[in-house]
Amino acid sequence: MAFGLAGATIAQEAPPAPAPNPEESQPAPPESPAPAPVDAPPAASAATDAPAATEVPAVPAMTPDQYIGNPEYMLNIDLSTGGRVVIQLYPNVAPNHVDRLKQLARAGFYDGVKFHRVIDGFMAQTGDPTATGQGGSQLPDLKAEFNVTPHLRGTLSMARAESEDSANSQFFIMLQPRFALDRRYTAFGRVVSGMQYVDAIQKGEPPAVMSRMVQVSVAADNKPVPPASALVEAVPAPTAAPTVDELNAPINP
């Protein structure tokens, strides 16, 4: 299904007030009337007793020893700013978002994608192949997995449009803490090495020269870091110097 992210963005410097909690905004369900008392039926024989219904246990969340340092849950982002950023993913709090990023990384979707919105002292946003903030993948949008993970420096979180369930492929990395985003955006990982390369990402909305993700891979796939010659920023074309004729041109009153 074609995906058009309408104004995908994260909160601005002065983020709007969070949307009301759905549980608080919904009316409480009416209480069911108490059933009328009935005479207890005679005890059934053992041969006719129906087996008691068993409750299916919930699947437990992954424990830290299952994913911390596990290369299957580590993401490598090789940046044009000069090196590799390693991110620890958190499948225990946002399994669907983790799976989405791993799926797109393994498909090569993020390779070459630029950082189109970078606010100094706030965050660096990427994941849109059109570099406009309006694009995404062909996969369906994700249902929000808001959690208690704080938006600290280095936190990886998913960008979205106004709808809470509109995250698709765009994500951002925090440059500084911003706790106003907690429980409003799905945080699902954190940089564990290479933060200096994130700090060096070109700033702007959009930047005049956009830094890019040269290669994004799951650590378990053991992809080597691209050569240093590939981890460089694009250089804008130099402005042409004025010609002698232009320098000698008369100044109009």
XYZ file of C-alpha atoms in Angstrom:
253
model
C 0.000 0.000 0.000
C 1.398 3.365 -0.970
C 2.363 5.434 1.995
C 2.043 9.207 2.216
C 3.065 10.577 5.573
C 1.186 13.847 5.933
C 3.551 16.248 7.580
C 5.578 13.641 9.432
C 7.278 15.518 12.219
C 8.122 15.300 15.846
C 7.237 17.879 18.451
C 8.582 21.389 17.889
C 10.764 23.263 20.342
C 7.594 24.129 22.250
C 5.655 20.861 21.900
C 1.872 21.027 22.049
C 0.056 19.669 25.039
C -0.241 15.893 24.826
C -3.458 14.403 23.588
C -5.792 13.210 26.342
C -5.327 9.702 27.570
C -7.832 7.554 25.638
C -8.744 5.771 28.839
C -9.541 9.097 30.494
C -11.435 10.526 27.524
C -13.764 7.554 27.161
C -16.830 7.287 29.387
C -16.633 4.584 31.979
C -18.584 1.485 30.954
C -21.887 1.084 32.789
C -21.868 -1.418 35.554
C -23.593 -4.674 34.718
C -26.623 -5.384 36.902
C -26.090 -8.091 39.480
C -27.530 -11.406 38.305
C -30.660 -12.654 40.032
C -29.955 -15.355 42.620
C -30.698 -18.857 41.469
C -30.753 -22.154 43.258
C -27.481 -23.960 43.004
C -27.773 -26.870 40.572
C -27.050 -30.342 41.825
C -23.456 -31.417 41.533
C -22.781 -33.059 38.207
C -21.155 -36.431 38.075
C -17.477 -36.610 37.264
C -18.291 -38.235 33.935
C -20.359 -35.223 32.767
C -18.297 -32.390 34.239
C -17.042 -30.063 31.483
C -13.354 -29.206 31.689
C -12.652 -25.824 33.212
C -11.687 -23.099 30.770
C -7.981 -22.350 30.884
C -6.682 -18.809 30.426
C -3.967 -18.418 27.803
C -0.941 -16.835 29.486
C 0.349 -13.569 28.051
C 3.638 -13.719 26.182
C 6.220 -12.204 28.522
C 8.344 -9.290 27.349
C 11.960 -10.004 26.536
C 14.332 -9.738 29.458
C 17.506 -7.583 29.243
C 19.782 -10.620 29.081
C 17.980 -11.658 25.891
C 18.600 -8.451 23.925
C 21.285 -6.284 25.592
C 24.463 -6.808 23.579
C 22.699 -9.329 21.320
C 23.750 -8.456 17.734
C 20.279 -9.365 16.477
C 19.004 -6.346 18.420
C 21.844 -3.933 17.590
C 21.667 -1.499 14.689
C 24.726 -0.137 12.857
C 24.315 3.218 11.101
C 27.313 4.313 9.023
C 27.093 8.090 8.614
C 28.542 10.458 6.059
C 29.847 12.433 9.046
C 32.731 9.967 9.313
C 31.919 6.749 11.153
C 29.646 4.087 12.584
C 26.898 4.685 15.136
C 25.832 1.615 17.118
C 22.334 1.536 18.587
C 20.953 -0.876 21.163
C 17.331 -1.664 20.259
C 14.682 -2.279 22.928
C 12.342 -5.080 21.768
C 11.024 -5.403 25.321
C 9.090 -2.097 25.068
C 8.428 -1.701 21.322
C 8.784 -5.047 19.517
C 6.887 -3.967 16.393
C 8.969 -0.821 15.923
C 12.174 -2.802 16.390
C 11.011 -5.370 13.830
C 10.117 -2.599 11.363
C 13.543 -0.959 11.548
C 15.315 -4.305 11.194
C 13.115 -5.254 8.234
C 13.774 -1.986 6.402
C 17.492 -2.061 7.209
C 17.847 -5.582 5.833
C 16.000 -4.520 2.678
C 18.492 -1.666 2.135
C 15.689 0.881 2.453
C 17.715 3.301 4.608
C 20.972 3.193 2.637
C 21.684 6.690 1.318
C 18.702 8.296 3.083
C 19.371 11.831 4.361
C 18.718 13.695 7.607
C 16.130 16.212 6.432
C 15.315 17.917 9.754
C 18.003 18.548 12.355
C 17.481 20.996 15.227
C 20.583 21.918 17.195
C 20.185 20.944 20.853
C 17.089 18.872 20.083
C 17.130 15.988 17.575
C 18.140 14.700 14.113
C 15.346 13.208 11.973
C 15.700 10.878 8.988
C 14.095 7.821 7.380
C 12.313 9.585 4.482
C 13.740 8.552 1.092
C 12.325 11.756 -0.444
C 14.118 13.937 2.165
C 11.015 16.130 2.373
C 9.464 14.892 5.608
C 6.447 13.607 3.641
C 7.670 10.154 2.585
C 7.914 6.675 4.013
C 7.995 3.009 3.091
C 5.355 0.947 1.304
C 4.637 -0.933 4.532
C 1.523 -0.136 6.603
C 1.767 2.379 9.426
C 2.549 1.115 12.901
C 0.331 1.183 15.938
C 1.943 3.292 18.674
C 3.936 1.488 21.354
C 4.342 4.368 23.793
C 6.354 3.348 26.837
C 8.278 4.658 29.834
C 11.659 4.877 28.053
C 12.792 8.508 28.490
C 13.937 10.707 25.615
C 17.542 11.151 26.748
C 20.554 12.178 24.692
C 21.073 9.390 22.153
C 17.548 7.943 22.426
C 16.136 6.514 19.190
C 12.441 7.295 18.719
C 9.881 7.060 15.924
C 8.540 10.123 14.121
C 4.858 10.310 13.283
C 2.150 12.589 11.930
C -0.707 13.900 14.082
C -2.237 10.467 14.469
C -0.608 8.409 17.202
C -0.676 5.369 14.921
C 0.980 6.975 11.869
C 4.648 5.990 12.382
C 6.101 4.238 9.352
C 9.824 4.576 8.572
C 10.964 7.986 9.826
C 12.839 8.135 13.102
C 14.937 10.583 15.076
C 17.929 10.523 17.427
C 17.923 12.866 20.399
C 20.818 15.336 20.634
C 19.726 16.472 24.109
C 17.062 15.242 26.575
C 13.474 16.323 25.942
C 11.132 14.673 28.413
C 8.073 16.400 26.911
C 8.210 13.691 24.210
C 7.950 10.814 26.698
C 4.861 8.610 26.215
C 3.932 10.660 23.123
C 6.463 9.140 20.723
C 7.662 5.540 20.661
C 11.210 5.350 22.011
C 12.800 2.012 21.114
C 16.582 2.240 21.323
C 19.642 4.289 22.292
C 23.066 5.047 20.887
C 25.787 3.079 22.688
C 28.762 4.237 20.593
C 29.542 6.766 17.882
C 27.472 9.645 19.283
C 30.128 12.059 18.014
C 29.050 11.227 14.468
C 25.439 12.048 15.352
C 26.528 15.384 16.844
C 28.292 16.200 13.551
C 25.115 15.833 11.443
C 24.441 19.035 9.479
C 21.823 21.249 11.160
C 18.813 22.879 9.517
C 15.161 22.442 8.514
C 16.258 21.328 5.982
C 20.049 21.598 6.197
C 21.801 23.320 3.291
C 23.929 20.177 2.970
C 22.171 17.044 4.211
C 24.128 14.398 6.072
C 23.102 10.875 5.125
C 23.054 7.283 6.284
C 25.516 5.587 3.946
C 24.615 2.117 5.222
C 22.216 0.803 7.857
C 22.483 -2.825 8.955
C 21.605 -5.225 11.746
C 24.798 -6.050 13.638
C 24.115 -9.784 13.387
C 24.564 -9.506 9.601
C 28.228 -8.484 10.091
C 28.350 -5.875 7.342
C 31.716 -4.094 7.379
C 32.016 -0.340 7.739
C 32.146 1.278 4.272
C 35.531 2.738 3.248
C 36.422 6.138 4.656
C 36.077 7.644 1.183
C 32.346 6.833 1.310
C 31.793 8.366 4.754
C 32.120 11.975 3.631
C 29.689 14.855 3.285
C 28.633 16.276 -0.047
C 30.326 19.587 -0.750
C 28.138 22.374 -2.191
C 29.239 23.808 -5.509
C 31.416 26.889 -5.008
C 29.957 30.250 -5.871
C 31.453 31.590 -9.090
C 33.799 34.534 -8.557
C 32.804 37.787 -10.274
C 34.463 38.432 -13.627
C 36.610 41.471 -14.405
C 33.777 42.908 -16.518
C 31.382 42.577 -13.584
C 33.854 44.301 -11.267
C 34.285 47.171 -13.744
C 30.592 47.542 -14.472
C 29.266 51.056 -13.728
C 27.170 51.489 -10.627
C 23.696 52.601 -11.556
C 22.365 55.505 -9.480
